[in-house]
Coordinates of C-alpha atoms and ligand atoms in Angstrom, one line a residue:
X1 CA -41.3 0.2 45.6
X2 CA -38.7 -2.0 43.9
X3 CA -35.9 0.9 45.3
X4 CA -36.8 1.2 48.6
X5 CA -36.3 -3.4 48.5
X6 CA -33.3 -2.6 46.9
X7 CA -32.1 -0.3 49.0
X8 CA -33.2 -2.4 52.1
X9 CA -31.8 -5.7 50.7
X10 CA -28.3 -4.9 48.9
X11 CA -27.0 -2.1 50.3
X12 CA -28.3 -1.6 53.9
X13 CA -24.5 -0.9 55.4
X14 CA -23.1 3.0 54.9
X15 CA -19.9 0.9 53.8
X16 CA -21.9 -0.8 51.0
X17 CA -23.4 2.4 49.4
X18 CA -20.5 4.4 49.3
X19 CA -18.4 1.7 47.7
X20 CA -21.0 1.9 45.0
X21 CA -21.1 5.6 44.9
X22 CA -17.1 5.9 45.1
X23 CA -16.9 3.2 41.9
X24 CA -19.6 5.5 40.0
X25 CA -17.2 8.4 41.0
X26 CA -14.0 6.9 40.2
X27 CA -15.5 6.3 36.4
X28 CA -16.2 9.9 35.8
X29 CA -12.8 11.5 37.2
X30 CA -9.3 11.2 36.8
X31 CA -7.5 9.0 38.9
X32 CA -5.4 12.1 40.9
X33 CA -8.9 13.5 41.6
X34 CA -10.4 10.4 42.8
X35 CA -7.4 10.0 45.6
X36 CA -6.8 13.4 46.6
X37 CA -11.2 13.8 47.4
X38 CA -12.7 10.6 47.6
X39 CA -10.4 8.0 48.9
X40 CA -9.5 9.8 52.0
X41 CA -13.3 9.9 52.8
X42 CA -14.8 7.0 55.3
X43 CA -19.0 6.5 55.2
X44 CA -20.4 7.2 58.9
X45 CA -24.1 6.2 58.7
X46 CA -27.1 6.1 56.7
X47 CA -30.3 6.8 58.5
X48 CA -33.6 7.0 56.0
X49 CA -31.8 7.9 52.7
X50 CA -29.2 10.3 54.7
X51 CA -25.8 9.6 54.1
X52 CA -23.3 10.6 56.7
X53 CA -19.7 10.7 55.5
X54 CA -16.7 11.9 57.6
X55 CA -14.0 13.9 55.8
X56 CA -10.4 14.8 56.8
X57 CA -11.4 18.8 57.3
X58 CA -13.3 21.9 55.9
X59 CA -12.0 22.5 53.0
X60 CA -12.7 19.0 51.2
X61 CA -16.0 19.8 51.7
X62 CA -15.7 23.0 49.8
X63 CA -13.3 21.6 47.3
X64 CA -15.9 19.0 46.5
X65 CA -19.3 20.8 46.6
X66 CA -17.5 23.4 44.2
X67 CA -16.7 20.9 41.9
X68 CA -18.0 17.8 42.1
X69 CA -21.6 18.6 43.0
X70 CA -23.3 17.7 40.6
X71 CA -21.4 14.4 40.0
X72 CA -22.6 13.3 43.6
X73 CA -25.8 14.3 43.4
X74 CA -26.2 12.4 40.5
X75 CA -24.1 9.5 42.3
X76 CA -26.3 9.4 45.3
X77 CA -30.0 9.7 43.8
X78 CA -29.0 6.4 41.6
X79 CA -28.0 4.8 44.4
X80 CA -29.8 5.7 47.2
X81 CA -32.5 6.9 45.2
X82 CA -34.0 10.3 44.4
X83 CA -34.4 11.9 48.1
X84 CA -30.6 11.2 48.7
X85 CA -29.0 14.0 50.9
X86 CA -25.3 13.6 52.0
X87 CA -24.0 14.8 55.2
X88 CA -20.3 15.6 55.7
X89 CA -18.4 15.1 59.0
X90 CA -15.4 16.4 59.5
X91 CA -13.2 14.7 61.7
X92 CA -11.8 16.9 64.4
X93 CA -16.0 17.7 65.3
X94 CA -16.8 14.0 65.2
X95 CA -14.4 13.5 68.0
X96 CA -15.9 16.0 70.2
X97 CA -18.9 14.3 69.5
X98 CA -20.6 11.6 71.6
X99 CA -21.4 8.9 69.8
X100 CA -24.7 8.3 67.9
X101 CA -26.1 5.3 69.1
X102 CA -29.6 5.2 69.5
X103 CA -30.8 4.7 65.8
X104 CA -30.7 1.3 65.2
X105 CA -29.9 2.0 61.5
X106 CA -26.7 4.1 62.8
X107 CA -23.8 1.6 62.3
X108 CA -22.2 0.0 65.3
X109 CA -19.1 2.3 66.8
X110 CA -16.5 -0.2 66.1
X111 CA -14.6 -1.9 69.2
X112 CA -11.1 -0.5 68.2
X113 CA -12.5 2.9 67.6
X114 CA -9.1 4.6 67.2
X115 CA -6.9 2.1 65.6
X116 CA -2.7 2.6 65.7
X117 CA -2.4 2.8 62.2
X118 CA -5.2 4.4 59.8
X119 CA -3.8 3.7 56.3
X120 CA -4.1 7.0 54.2
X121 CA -4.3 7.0 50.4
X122 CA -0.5 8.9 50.3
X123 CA 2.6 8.3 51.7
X124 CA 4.0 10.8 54.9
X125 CA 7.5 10.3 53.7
X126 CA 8.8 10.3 57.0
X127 CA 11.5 8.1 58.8
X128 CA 10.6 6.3 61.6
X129 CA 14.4 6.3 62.8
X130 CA 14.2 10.2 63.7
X131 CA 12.5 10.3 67.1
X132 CA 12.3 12.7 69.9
X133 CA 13.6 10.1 72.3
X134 CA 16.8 9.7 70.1
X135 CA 17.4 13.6 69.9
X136 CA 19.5 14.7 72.2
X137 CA 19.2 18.0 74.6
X138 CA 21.2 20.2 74.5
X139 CA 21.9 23.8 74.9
X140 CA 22.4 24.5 71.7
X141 CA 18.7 22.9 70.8
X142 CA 16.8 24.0 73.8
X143 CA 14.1 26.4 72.4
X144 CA 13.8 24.4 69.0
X145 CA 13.5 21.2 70.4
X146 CA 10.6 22.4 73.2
X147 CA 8.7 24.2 70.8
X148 CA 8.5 21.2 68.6
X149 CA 7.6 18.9 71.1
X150 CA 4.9 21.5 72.1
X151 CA 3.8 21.0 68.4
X152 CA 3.4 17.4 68.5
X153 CA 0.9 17.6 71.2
X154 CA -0.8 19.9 70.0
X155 CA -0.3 20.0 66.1
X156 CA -2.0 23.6 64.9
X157 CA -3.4 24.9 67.9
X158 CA -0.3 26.5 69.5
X159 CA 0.7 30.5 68.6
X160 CA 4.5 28.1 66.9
X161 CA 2.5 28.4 63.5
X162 CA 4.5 28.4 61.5
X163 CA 7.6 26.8 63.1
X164 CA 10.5 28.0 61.7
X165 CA 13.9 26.3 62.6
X166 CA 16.9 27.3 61.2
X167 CA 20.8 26.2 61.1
X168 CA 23.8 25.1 59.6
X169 CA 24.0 21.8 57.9
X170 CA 23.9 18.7 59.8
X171 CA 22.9 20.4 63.0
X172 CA 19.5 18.5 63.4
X173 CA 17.1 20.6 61.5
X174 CA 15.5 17.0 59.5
X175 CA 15.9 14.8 62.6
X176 CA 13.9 17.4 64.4
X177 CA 11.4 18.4 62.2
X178 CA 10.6 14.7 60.9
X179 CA 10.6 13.9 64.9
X180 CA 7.3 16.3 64.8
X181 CA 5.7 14.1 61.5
X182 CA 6.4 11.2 63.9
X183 CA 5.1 12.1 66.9
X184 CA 1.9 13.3 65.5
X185 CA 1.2 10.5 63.9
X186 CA 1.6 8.4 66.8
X187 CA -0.8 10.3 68.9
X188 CA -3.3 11.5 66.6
X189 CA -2.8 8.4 63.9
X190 CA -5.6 9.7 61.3
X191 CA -3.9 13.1 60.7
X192 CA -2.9 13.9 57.4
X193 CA 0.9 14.2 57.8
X194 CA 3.7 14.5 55.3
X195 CA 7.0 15.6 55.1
X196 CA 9.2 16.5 52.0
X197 CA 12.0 18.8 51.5
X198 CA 11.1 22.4 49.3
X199 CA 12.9 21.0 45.7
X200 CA 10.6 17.9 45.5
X201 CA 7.7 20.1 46.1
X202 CA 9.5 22.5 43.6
X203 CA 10.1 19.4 41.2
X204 CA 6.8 17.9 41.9
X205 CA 5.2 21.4 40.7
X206 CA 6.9 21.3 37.5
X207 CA 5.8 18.1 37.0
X208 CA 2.2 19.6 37.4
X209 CA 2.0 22.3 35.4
X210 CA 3.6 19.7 32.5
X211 CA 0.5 17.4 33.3
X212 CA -2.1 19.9 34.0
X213 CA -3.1 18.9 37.3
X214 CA -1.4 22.1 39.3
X215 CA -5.1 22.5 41.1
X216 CA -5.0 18.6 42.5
X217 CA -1.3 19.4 43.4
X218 CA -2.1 22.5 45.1
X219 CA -5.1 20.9 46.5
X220 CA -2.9 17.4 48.1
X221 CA -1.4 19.8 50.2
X222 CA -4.3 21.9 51.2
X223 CA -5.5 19.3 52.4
X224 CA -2.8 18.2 55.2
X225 CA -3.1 18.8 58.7
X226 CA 0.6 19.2 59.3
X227 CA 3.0 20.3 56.7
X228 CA 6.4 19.6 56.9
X229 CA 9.0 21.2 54.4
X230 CA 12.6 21.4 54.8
X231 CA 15.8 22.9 53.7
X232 CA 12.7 25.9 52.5
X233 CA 16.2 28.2 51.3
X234 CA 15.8 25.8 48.2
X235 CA 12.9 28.0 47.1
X236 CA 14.9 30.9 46.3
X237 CA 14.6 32.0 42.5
X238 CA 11.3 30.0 42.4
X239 CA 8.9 32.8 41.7
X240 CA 6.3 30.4 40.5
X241 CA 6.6 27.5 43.5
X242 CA 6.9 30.2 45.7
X243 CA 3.4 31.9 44.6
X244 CA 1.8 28.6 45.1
X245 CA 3.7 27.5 48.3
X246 CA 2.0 31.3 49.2
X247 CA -1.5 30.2 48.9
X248 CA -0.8 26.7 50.4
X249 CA 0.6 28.1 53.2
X250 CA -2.1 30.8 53.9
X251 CA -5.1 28.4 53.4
X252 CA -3.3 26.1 55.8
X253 CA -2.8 28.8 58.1
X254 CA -6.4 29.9 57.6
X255 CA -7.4 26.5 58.9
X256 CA -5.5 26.5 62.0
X257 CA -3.4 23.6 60.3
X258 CA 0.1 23.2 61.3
X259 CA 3.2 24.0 59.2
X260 CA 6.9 23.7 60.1
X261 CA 9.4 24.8 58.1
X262 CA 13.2 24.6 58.0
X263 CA 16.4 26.7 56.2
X264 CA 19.9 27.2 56.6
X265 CA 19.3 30.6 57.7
X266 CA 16.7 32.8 59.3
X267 CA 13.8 34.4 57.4
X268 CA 14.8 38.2 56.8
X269 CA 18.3 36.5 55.3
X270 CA 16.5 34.5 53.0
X271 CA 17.7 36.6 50.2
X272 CA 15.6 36.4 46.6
X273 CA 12.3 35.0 48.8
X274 CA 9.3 36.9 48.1
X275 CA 8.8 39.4 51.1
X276 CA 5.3 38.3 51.6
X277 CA 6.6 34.8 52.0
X278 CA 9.4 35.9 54.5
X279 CA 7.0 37.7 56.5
X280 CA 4.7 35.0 56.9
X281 CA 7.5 33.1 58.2
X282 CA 7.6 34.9 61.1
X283 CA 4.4 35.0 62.0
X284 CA 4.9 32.2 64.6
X285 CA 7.9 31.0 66.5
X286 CA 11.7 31.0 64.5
X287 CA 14.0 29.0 66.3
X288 CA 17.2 28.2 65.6
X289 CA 19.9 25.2 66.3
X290 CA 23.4 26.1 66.8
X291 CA 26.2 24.1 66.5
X292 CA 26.1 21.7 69.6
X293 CA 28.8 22.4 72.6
X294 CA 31.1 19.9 73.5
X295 CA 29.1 18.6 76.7
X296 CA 26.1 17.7 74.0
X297 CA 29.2 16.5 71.3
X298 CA 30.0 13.8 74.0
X299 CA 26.1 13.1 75.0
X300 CA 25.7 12.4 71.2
X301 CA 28.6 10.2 70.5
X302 CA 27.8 7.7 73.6
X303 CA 24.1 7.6 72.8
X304 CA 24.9 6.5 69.3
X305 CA 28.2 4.6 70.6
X306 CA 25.3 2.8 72.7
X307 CA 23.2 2.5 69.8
X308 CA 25.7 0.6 67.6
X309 CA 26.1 -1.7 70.9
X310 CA 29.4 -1.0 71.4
X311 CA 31.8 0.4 74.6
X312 CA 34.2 3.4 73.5
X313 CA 36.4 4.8 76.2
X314 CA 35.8 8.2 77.8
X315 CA 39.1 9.2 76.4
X316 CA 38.4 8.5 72.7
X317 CA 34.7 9.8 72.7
X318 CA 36.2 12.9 74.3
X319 CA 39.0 13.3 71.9
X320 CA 36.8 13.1 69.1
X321 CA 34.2 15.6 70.3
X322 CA 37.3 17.4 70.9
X323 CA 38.3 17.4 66.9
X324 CA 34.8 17.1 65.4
X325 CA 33.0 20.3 66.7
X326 CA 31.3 21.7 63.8
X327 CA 28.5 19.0 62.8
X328 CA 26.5 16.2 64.4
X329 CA 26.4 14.2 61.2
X330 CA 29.7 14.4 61.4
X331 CA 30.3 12.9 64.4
X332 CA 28.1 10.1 63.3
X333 CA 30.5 9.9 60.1
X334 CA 33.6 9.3 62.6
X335 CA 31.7 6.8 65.0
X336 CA 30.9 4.4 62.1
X337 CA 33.9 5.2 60.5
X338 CA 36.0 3.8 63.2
X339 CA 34.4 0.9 63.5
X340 CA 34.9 0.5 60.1
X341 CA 38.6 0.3 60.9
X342 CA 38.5 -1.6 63.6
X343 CA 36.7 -4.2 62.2
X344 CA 38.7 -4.1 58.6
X345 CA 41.9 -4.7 60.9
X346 CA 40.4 -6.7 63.2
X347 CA 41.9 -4.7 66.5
X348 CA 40.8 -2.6 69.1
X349 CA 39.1 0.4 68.9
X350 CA 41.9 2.6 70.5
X351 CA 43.5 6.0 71.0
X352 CA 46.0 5.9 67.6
X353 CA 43.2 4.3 65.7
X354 CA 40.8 7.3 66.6
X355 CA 43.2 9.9 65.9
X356 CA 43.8 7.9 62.5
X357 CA 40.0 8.1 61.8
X358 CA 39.6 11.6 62.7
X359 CA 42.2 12.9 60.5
X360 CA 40.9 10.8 57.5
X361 CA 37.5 12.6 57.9
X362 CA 39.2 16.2 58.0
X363 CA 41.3 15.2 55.1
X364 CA 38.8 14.2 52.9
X365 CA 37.3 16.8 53.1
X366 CA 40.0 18.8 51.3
X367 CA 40.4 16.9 48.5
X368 CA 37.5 15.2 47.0
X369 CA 35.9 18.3 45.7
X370 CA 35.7 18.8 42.0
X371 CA 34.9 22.2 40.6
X372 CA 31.7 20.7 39.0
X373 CA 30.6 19.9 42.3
X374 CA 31.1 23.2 43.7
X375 CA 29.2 24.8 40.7
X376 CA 26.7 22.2 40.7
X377 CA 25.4 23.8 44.5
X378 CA 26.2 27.0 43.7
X379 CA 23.6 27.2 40.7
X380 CA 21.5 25.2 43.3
X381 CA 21.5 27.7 46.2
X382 CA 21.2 30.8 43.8
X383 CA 18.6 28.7 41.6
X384 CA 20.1 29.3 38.6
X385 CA 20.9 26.9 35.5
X386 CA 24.2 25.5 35.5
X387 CA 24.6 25.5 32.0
X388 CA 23.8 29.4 32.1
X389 CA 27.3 30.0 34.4
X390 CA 28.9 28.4 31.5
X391 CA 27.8 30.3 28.9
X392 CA 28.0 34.1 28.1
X393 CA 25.3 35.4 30.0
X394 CA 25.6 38.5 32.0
X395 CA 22.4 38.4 33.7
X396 CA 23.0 39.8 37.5
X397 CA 22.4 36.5 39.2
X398 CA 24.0 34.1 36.8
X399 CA 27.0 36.6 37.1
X400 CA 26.7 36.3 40.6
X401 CA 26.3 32.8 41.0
X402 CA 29.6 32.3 38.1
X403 CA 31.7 34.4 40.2
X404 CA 30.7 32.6 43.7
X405 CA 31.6 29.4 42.2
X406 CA 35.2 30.3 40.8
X407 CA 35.8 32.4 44.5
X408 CA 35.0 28.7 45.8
X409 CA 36.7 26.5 43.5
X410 CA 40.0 28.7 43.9
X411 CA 39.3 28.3 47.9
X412 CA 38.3 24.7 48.1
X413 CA 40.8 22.9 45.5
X414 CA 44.1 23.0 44.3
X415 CA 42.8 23.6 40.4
X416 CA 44.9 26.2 38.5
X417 CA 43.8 30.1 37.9
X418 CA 43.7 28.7 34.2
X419 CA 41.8 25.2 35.1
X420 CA 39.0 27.0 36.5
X421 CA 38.4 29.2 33.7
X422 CA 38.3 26.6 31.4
X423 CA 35.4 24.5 33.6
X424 CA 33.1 27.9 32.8
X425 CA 33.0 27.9 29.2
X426 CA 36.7 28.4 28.4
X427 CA 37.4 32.3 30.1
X428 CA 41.0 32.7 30.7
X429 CA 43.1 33.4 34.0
X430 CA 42.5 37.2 33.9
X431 CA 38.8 36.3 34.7
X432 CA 38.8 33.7 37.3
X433 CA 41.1 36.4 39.4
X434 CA 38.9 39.4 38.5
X435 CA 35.7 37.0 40.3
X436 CA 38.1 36.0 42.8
X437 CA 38.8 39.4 43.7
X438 CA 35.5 40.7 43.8
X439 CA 33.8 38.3 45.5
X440 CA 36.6 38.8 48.2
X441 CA 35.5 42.8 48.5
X442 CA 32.1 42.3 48.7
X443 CA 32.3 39.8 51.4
X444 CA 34.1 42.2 53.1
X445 CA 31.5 44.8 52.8
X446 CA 28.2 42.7 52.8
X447 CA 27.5 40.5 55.8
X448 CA 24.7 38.6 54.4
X449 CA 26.8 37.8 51.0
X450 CA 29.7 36.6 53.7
X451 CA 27.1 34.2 55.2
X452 CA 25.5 33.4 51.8
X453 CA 28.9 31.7 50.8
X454 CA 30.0 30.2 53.9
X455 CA 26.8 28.0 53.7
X456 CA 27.2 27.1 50.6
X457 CA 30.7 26.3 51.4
X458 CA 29.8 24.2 54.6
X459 CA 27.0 22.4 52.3
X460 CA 29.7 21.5 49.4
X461 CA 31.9 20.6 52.0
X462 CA 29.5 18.1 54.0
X463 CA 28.2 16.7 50.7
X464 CA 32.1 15.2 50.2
X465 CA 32.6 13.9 54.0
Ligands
ADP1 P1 20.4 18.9 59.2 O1 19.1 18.6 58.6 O2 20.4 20.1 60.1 O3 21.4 19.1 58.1 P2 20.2 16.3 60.3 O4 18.9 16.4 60.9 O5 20.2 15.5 59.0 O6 20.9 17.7 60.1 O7 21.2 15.6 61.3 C1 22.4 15.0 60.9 C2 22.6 13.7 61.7 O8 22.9 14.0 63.0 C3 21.4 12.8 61.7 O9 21.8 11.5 61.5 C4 20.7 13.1 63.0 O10 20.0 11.9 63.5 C5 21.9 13.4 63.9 N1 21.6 14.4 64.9 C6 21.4 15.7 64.8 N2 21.1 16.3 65.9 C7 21.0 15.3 66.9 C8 20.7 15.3 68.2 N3 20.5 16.4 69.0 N4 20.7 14.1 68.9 C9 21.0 13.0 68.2 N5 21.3 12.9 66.9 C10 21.3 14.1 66.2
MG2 MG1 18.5 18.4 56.6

């Protein structure tokens, strides 16, 4: 008798009892447990000794009654007492549902049923500054932009699963993609959202297999409802995060959850990515972004011309879209780089001082590059140790990866034959032209090793501009 008081006096709100139940919980597991599978759950009702909890989608609940069922059976019978039963609600049903209210026990549907914000126990990681409305149309985007704004209503229930966009650097691939996280968020505020590019999830990994928690890693992003990962090339040479990225990717899928993806280049060139992987990439809509046309070029620079609050002539906006054609972040660099000038020398922005402003971007990007840099993204994009290119290893892809970076520092700085050889481990002259000169061959012969270095090449060069 003393339970069923207790029960009625102490802990008559759902709220209440779980609170208890989550700090019993929280005692027993580690802390990464606990927040992945307990803190995203909210308590419903309790009618009789039945507690109705609402969880973010169908594969907590498995995830839980496979591992923690014991722990909250135990949890619930000292709590609620022994004819405790837990209910699980996931939260896509429980909108289709009308609402309970004719048990008086039921609690009250809350006045503000779907609040703006819902605070979630992890960050989304995404910036509020990259918007659809600030993304401009343009030819060059079409297809890419429509599909993801069909995504954003409609976050895993279109055939775009997954989205794939692709396209050189500083074309729009993160404004785009983090536009998605953005919009979904603001329609649908208690989806599980995040974005991150593919080497933090690569370096988070690592970081999980050093602390033994790879299953609550894997298990974080199981549990997302739109998965956002970008620059995915960075995968290459991963085996391990790629395996793992595999299973994420097909339980997601599995759960009509939605994933969009980004890369330099399309799937079937993603050279040194597991087929299965590259396959699966295609299975919904690959859409790529291509460098924007100088109609779009202008569009851009007097949104953002706008944005700063400032007036620039027709003649100057169109004589830098005339000179800056290959990137939009570009663009952007020249815009605040000008007023930079104009303000440093107090004068107006005019004609001479935007032709002085455009040639400082195209110059610097000539001469800031060191051959450290280059080999630093070369090892990057090939995935291989940089200290490796510098020693005597003649493993195919460290080979590779050597030779691309003495092909690109001979191309892309004005570093003696005999310089170069000495930034990879001390080779002589001889060498640096033997790479040089087959790296030039096989360009010629292979198409995809032709595109292979011109994007690493674009990606050294916008990482000095
Ligand atoms: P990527 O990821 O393809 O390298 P980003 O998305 O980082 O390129 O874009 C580079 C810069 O250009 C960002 O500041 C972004 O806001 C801007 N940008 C790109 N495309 C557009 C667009 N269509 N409209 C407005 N700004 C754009
Ligand atoms: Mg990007």
């Amino acid at each position: 008798m003393q339970t069923v008081e207790k029960r009625q006096e102490n802990l008559s709100s759902p709220k209440e009892i779980w609170k208890e139940c989550l700090s019993i919980i929280k005692e027993n597991i580690p802390p990464i447990a606990y927040n992945t599978w307990f803190l995203p759950i909210k308590p419903l009702s309790l009618i009789g000794s039945k507690l109705k909890i609402q969880v973010p989608n169908s594969y907590f609940i498995e995830w839980i009654e496979e591992h923690y069922n014991t722990l909250i059976s135990r949890t619930i019978t000292q709590v609620i007492g022994s004819d405790a039963e837990l209910v699980y609600v996931i939260y896509d049903d429980q909108e289709s549902l009308p609402p309970i209210t004719e048990s008086l026990e039921e609690e009250k549907p809350k006045t503000e049923t779907k609040p703006q914000q819902i605070e979630k126990d992890f960050d989304s990681y995404l910036n509020p500054r990259y918007s659809f409305e600030n993304f401009i149309k343009g030819e060059s985007n079409q297809l890419a932009r429509a599909a993801a704004i069909a995504i954003s209503e409609n976050p895993g229930k279109t055939s775009f699963n997954p989205l794939f966009v692709y396209g050189g650097v500083g074309l729009g691939k993160t404004h785009l993609i983090q536009a998605i996280g953005n919009k979904v968020l603001e329609k649908f505020p208690e989806k599980r959202v995040i974005y991150l590019s593919s080497d933090i999830f690569t370096v988070e990994f690592v970081e999980a297999i050093q602390n033994n928690t790879v299953n609550e890693f894997s298990n974080f992003y199981k549990s997302m409802d739109v998965l956002i990962i970008d620059d995915i090339q960075f995968l290459i040479g991963k085996e391990k995060t790629q395996d793992l990225f595999f299973h994420i990717f097909n339980t997601l899928h599995q759960l009509g959850k939605q994933i969009v993806l980004s890369s330099d280049k399309p799937p079937k060139d993603l050279l040194g990515l597991n087929e299965r992987l590259i396959s699966r990439f295609q299975w919904g809509l690959t859409a790529d972004i291509q460098p924007p046309d100088f109609e779009t070029r202008i569009a851009i620079l007097k949104n953002k011309s706008e944005s700063y609050g400032i007036e620039i002539s027709n003649e100057i906006l169109e004589y830098i879209a005339h000179n800056i054609t290959s990137n939009i972040r570009e663009l952007e660099g020249c815009l605040i780089k000008l007023l930079a000038n104009a303000s440093l020398g107090s004068r107006e922005i005019d004609l001479d001082l935007a032709k002085k402003t455009v040639k400082e971007i195209s110059t610097s990007r000539e001469v800031n590059i060191s051959i450290d840099y280059i080999t630093k993204i070369v090892c990057e994009f090939f995935g291989v140790d940089e200290n490796k290119v510098r020693e005597k290893n003649r493993k195919r892809e460290v080979v590779l990866a050597r030779q691309v970076a003495m092909y690109l520092s001979k191309k892309l700085t004005r570093s003696s034959l005999k310089t170069i050889g000495l930034h990879f481990g001390g080779r002589d002259h001889s060498t640096v032209i033997h790479a040089f000169n087959s790296i030039d061959n096989m360009i010629n012969e292979d198409e995809r090793l032709k595109e292979t270095v011109e994007s690493i090449r674009n990606k050294i060069e916008l990482g000095i501009a």
